[in-house]
Amino acid sequence: MLLRTRITLIVALGFSVLMLGIWGATVLRDRVAEAREGEVAIAGQSVLWREIVAFQTSNLSRILERVDRSAPFRTALAAADRPGIASALSDLGVDVSDPDTALEVVGADRELIYSAGGASPARSVLDAGSLDRALKGEAILGLRQVAGNRILVLATRTIELPGKGTVVIVLGRDASIGMDRFARGIGASTTLVTVRGRVVASTDMRLWERAKLDIAPRQALSRRIELDGHDCSVTSIPVEDINGSTIAALVSLIDNTETLQATSLIRRSAIIGAILMAVLGVIGLNMFLWYSFRPLEEAIDVLQALARGDTSVTVEHTGSDEIGRIASAVLALRGNVQALAEARRQRERVRRRQGIVISGELKSLADSIDPTDREEVLALLANSSRLEKDDELKRVARVLHDLSRRIIEQHTRLSSMVVELREALITKTKLAGLQQELEIARQVQLAILPKEFPPDARVAVHGQMTPAREVGGDFYDYFMIDERTLGFVVADVSGKGVPAALFMAISRTLLRSTALFERSPAGCIRRLNDLLAVENEQMLFVTLVYGVINLDTGQVTYVNAGHNLPYIVHRGGEVITLPSTKGMAVAVMDGFIYTEGTFKLEPGDTLFLYTDGVTEAFDVDENAYGERRLETLLATGAADWSVPELSERVLASVHIFERGAPQADDITCLTLRYFGSKSARHST
């Protein structure tokens, strides 16, 4: 490459590096600005949302203050006059027929005295802790998730009623009202999404469905996306409830296409202008260098001919300048080149004879190694002979070094193989004994589970467990506490394998023995928790659902300690989820007080309990089975299936869904069907 060409390329490279540096600094600045804009957007939207919620709770508090001062309302409430209550509230501007408004009155015994609007007639919108605070006179203000896809902005007021004592008035309005104000305030499409991914409300549902955003509701987020050819900024802020827990995320989308297009046009124009100036500068420099180096290039052509061995070439230019001095040096160089060429030919003949002798010896030595290495050494000799004809000694030294290395490696491999073979024989013997012990442990574990429930016209029970390994950490049990009371339990021990199996056996034994003298499920689980939490060095814990059923009345009392929610399949086919009692997993912390739940099974109703091995089964594509698929299966005829058939159909559905994927966790099911105290059972 010509010198002037190299100089031109170096200058062009310098221009390129400079332009890349400017471009990189611009990109870095834009990213820093974008990150700062995202932080400002998150902070601003968070403040705006808190102000909107504060404004709404303030309005609700003022309404509750008017309700508290209303004599007609107090009189109607004390007399349990629902029409009078509704009339008094209507006079105060509270429309109890509006589904977006929820009003309820809770007594000191935590029972609902009155509920209207969007409030549930079955349970309070407040959790137990918030209700206790409200009964003590504390004003509860903020958000509360009352359903899977509904969030209320609520406020409370505590009053005293003659004959009823302390009561709490709870007034709430749908959070979508405040979300609409939020969207208008920032001029964006806004969507309220729960932590489980359910949409509570959206100002543009079609846009949300097209965006298909992957949002982590508990983390603030600000980023840019491309949607239908438009550049949009997405901002997500966590939404907290009255207890300070994150229950949802407020996601906003703003179209910034016009602003970004204008910025991009300016940037492209600047880049094109800089490139044109650089190209013109490089072209001008190259033309100047060509003119300056033209005499020197003529002298270089003569030197190149001499370098090729053409000693007949002469230099026409003579004189005392630089070209003349080069010509004199070329004439002296000619004689030196001829003498050097003759010496090189003599040295090459000697090296070639030495290389042939040593190559023969190396071929003989290669016969002492294994066939594969021998062929590679011979091939290396052949390749080296073709590639390095001008240096036989160098070729032979390379082959000798490779041959020595192969002999050492062969000896090392043989020594390692002997050691590994000895260790493999010892490991194989130990593994066979361990597998036999695990099989015995599996048989013992399955043997301690109940087999069949004794025939009883009032109830039918069936349990099934499929361990993911030789032994598992799940268990189920059912037993008669007395002649009309049946206890049942389904549990899942943390972890897998032998430690979980041992902890399972201890938990089942302690639960059964405790249940015989502690009839209350809450008291029984509390005692079990205290026993297991003592000296629990392995930090294992158990999630379970334990309940007792009165076989004469169908009344069920139960405790859910951090376990999957069971299902009730009514005789008509309706499937409902059993409410959680908000209990902590057993053996996590001693002294925990568990709360009981009650419900009643009608003749023909079925109770289905399971472990997370059902809903957290994965197929070959890493998709989870999920609660929705299980609910759909139960709704397709579980009320008509026999008790053993229901568990078998669930297990078969899980295996079909997995499509050959290995079982990830223990699968345990327990089915209980109640027939009533006086009706005979025709089919289990």
XYZ file of C-alpha atoms in Angstrom, residues 358-592:
235
model
C 16.013 -37.029 11.728
C 12.599 -37.554 10.054
C 13.378 -41.232 9.591
C 14.192 -41.593 13.287
C 10.960 -39.803 14.276
C 8.892 -42.188 12.152
C 10.436 -45.128 13.960
C 9.687 -43.518 17.356
C 6.041 -42.860 16.360
C 5.435 -46.632 16.185
C 5.567 -46.767 20.026
C 2.408 -44.680 20.584
C -1.270 -45.545 19.981
C -2.488 -45.789 16.368
C -4.495 -42.539 16.391
C -1.596 -40.401 17.645
C 0.814 -42.220 15.318
C -1.280 -41.291 12.272
C -1.469 -37.671 13.424
C 2.325 -37.506 13.908
C 2.951 -38.953 10.455
C 0.446 -36.502 8.968
C 2.213 -33.648 10.772
C 5.534 -34.783 9.280
C 4.027 -34.810 5.797
C 2.312 -31.409 6.182
C 5.412 -29.821 7.666
C 7.474 -31.151 4.787
C 5.183 -29.419 2.309
C 4.736 -26.175 4.216
C 8.298 -25.569 5.476
C 10.594 -26.711 2.680
C 13.072 -23.907 3.412
C 13.758 -24.910 7.062
C 14.085 -28.673 7.658
C 15.453 -28.335 11.202
C 12.558 -26.150 12.300
C 10.096 -28.662 10.854
C 11.773 -31.586 12.639
C 11.922 -29.697 15.971
C 8.187 -28.997 15.805
C 7.350 -32.646 15.109
C 9.673 -33.811 17.912
C 8.008 -31.454 20.388
C 4.545 -32.704 19.389
C 5.639 -36.349 19.659
C 7.034 -35.823 23.177
C 3.820 -34.160 24.265
C 1.701 -37.015 22.934
C 3.792 -39.666 24.702
C 3.430 -37.798 28.035
C -0.317 -37.308 27.546
C -0.783 -40.983 26.690
C 0.947 -42.025 29.907
C -1.136 -39.555 31.935
C -4.401 -40.777 30.368
C -3.594 -44.398 31.155
C -2.803 -43.550 34.798
C -6.038 -41.516 35.156
C -8.124 -44.289 33.597
C -6.840 -46.817 36.143
C -7.717 -44.499 39.056
C -11.174 -43.654 37.621
C -11.954 -47.322 37.046
C -11.241 -48.126 40.700
C -13.397 -45.217 41.921
C -16.245 -46.160 39.523
C -16.393 -49.709 40.941
C -16.628 -48.360 44.516
C -19.303 -45.780 43.544
C -21.369 -48.390 41.698
C -21.471 -50.628 44.787
C -22.573 -47.730 47.044
C -25.212 -46.541 44.534
C -26.827 -49.978 44.333
C -27.196 -50.088 48.130
C -28.595 -46.539 48.265
C -31.200 -47.258 45.560
C -32.359 -50.334 47.467
C -32.726 -48.290 50.685
C -34.696 -45.555 48.845
C -37.093 -48.151 47.420
C -37.694 -49.554 50.926
C -38.281 -45.992 52.218
C -40.792 -45.356 49.406
C -42.747 -48.511 50.242
C -42.745 -47.604 53.959
C -43.946 -44.064 53.208
C -46.831 -45.234 51.013
C -47.729 -47.884 53.629
C -48.365 -45.302 56.375
C -50.930 -43.412 54.270
C -54.552 -44.516 54.716
C -55.722 -47.011 52.097
C -59.520 -47.060 52.072
C -62.132 -45.292 54.158
C -64.420 -47.706 56.071
C -67.875 -47.872 54.453
C -70.111 -45.115 55.807
C -73.468 -44.020 54.367
C -72.787 -40.402 55.310
C -69.481 -39.734 53.532
C -66.946 -41.120 51.045
C -63.229 -40.237 51.137
C -60.413 -41.108 48.748
C -56.758 -39.973 48.702
C -53.941 -40.402 46.208
C -50.241 -39.384 46.217
C -47.685 -39.647 43.381
C -44.130 -38.754 44.568
C -41.794 -36.906 42.158
C -38.841 -38.923 43.521
C -38.456 -42.224 45.331
C -39.867 -40.563 48.480
C -41.929 -37.408 48.721
C -42.843 -34.607 51.093
C -46.637 -34.552 50.468
C -49.130 -36.468 52.599
C -52.844 -36.801 53.173
C -54.779 -38.402 56.015
C -58.339 -38.938 57.232
C -59.503 -40.502 60.464
C -62.543 -40.718 62.732
C -62.220 -38.566 65.824
C -65.475 -39.931 67.221
C -68.534 -41.688 65.789
C -69.856 -38.536 64.069
C -66.686 -36.461 63.496
C -64.185 -37.049 60.696
C -60.796 -35.336 60.478
C -59.005 -34.841 57.154
C -55.788 -33.156 56.040
C -53.678 -32.516 52.923
C -50.134 -31.160 53.411
C -46.980 -30.283 51.482
C -43.538 -30.238 53.153
C -40.978 -27.797 51.761
C -38.201 -29.469 49.798
C -38.034 -32.965 48.366
C -36.330 -36.293 48.968
C -35.463 -38.028 52.227
C -35.433 -34.911 54.549
C -38.923 -33.915 53.373
C -40.180 -37.495 53.752
C -38.919 -37.722 57.366
C -40.437 -34.347 58.224
C -43.697 -35.516 56.593
C -43.841 -38.656 58.774
C -43.222 -36.606 61.946
C -45.849 -33.995 60.967
C -48.519 -36.610 60.151
C -47.913 -38.512 63.420
C -48.039 -35.355 65.584
C -51.157 -34.058 63.783
C -53.108 -37.303 64.195
C -52.166 -37.655 67.876
C -52.947 -33.984 68.619
C -56.309 -34.064 66.809
C -57.646 -36.814 69.117
C -57.615 -34.564 72.193
C -57.747 -31.074 70.585
C -61.061 -30.908 68.691
C -60.625 -27.329 67.432
C -58.695 -27.256 64.115
C -57.140 -23.902 65.036
C -55.972 -25.204 68.412
C -54.720 -28.454 66.887
C -52.636 -26.671 64.239
C -51.342 -24.186 66.810
C -50.076 -27.071 68.989
C -48.603 -28.808 65.926
C -46.839 -25.579 64.899
C -45.321 -25.119 68.360
C -44.069 -28.738 68.412
C -42.491 -28.605 64.949
C -41.000 -25.098 65.267
C -38.878 -26.138 68.282
C -35.299 -26.998 67.227
C -36.178 -26.891 63.522
C -32.540 -26.558 62.451
C -33.220 -27.635 58.849
C -35.752 -24.748 58.519
C -38.359 -27.068 56.968
C -42.020 -26.069 57.023
C -45.404 -27.530 56.086
C -48.347 -25.963 54.257
C -51.621 -27.756 54.954
C -55.397 -27.668 55.038
C -56.841 -29.440 58.091
C -60.533 -29.709 58.803
C -63.154 -31.671 60.687
C -66.662 -32.459 59.420
C -69.735 -33.236 61.476
C -71.158 -36.210 59.571
C -74.639 -35.598 60.954
C -74.949 -31.955 59.889
C -72.312 -31.483 57.161
C -70.766 -28.552 59.101
C -67.024 -28.242 58.332
C -64.485 -26.329 60.400
C -61.060 -25.889 58.835
C -57.701 -24.107 58.955
C -55.632 -23.198 55.890
C -51.935 -22.826 56.809
C -50.433 -21.279 53.654
C -51.790 -24.037 51.376
C -53.553 -24.048 47.987
C -57.239 -23.144 48.282
C -59.510 -26.246 48.063
C -62.599 -26.392 45.844
C -66.220 -27.189 46.661
C -68.106 -28.898 43.828
C -71.818 -28.489 44.501
C -74.234 -31.181 43.543
C -75.507 -29.025 40.650
C -71.965 -28.729 39.187
C -71.017 -25.238 40.422
C -67.347 -25.004 41.476
C -66.319 -22.457 44.111
C -63.034 -21.790 45.899
C -62.891 -22.266 49.648
C -61.856 -18.942 51.285
C -58.425 -18.782 52.913
C -58.076 -18.396 56.673
C -54.798 -16.458 56.143
C -52.726 -18.871 58.214
C -48.923 -19.060 58.094
C -47.156 -22.279 57.089
C -46.563 -24.645 60.037
C -43.075 -24.760 61.687
C -42.076 -21.276 60.478
C -42.624 -19.396 63.761
C -43.847 -20.735 67.097
C -46.671 -19.023 68.942
C -48.629 -18.140 65.799
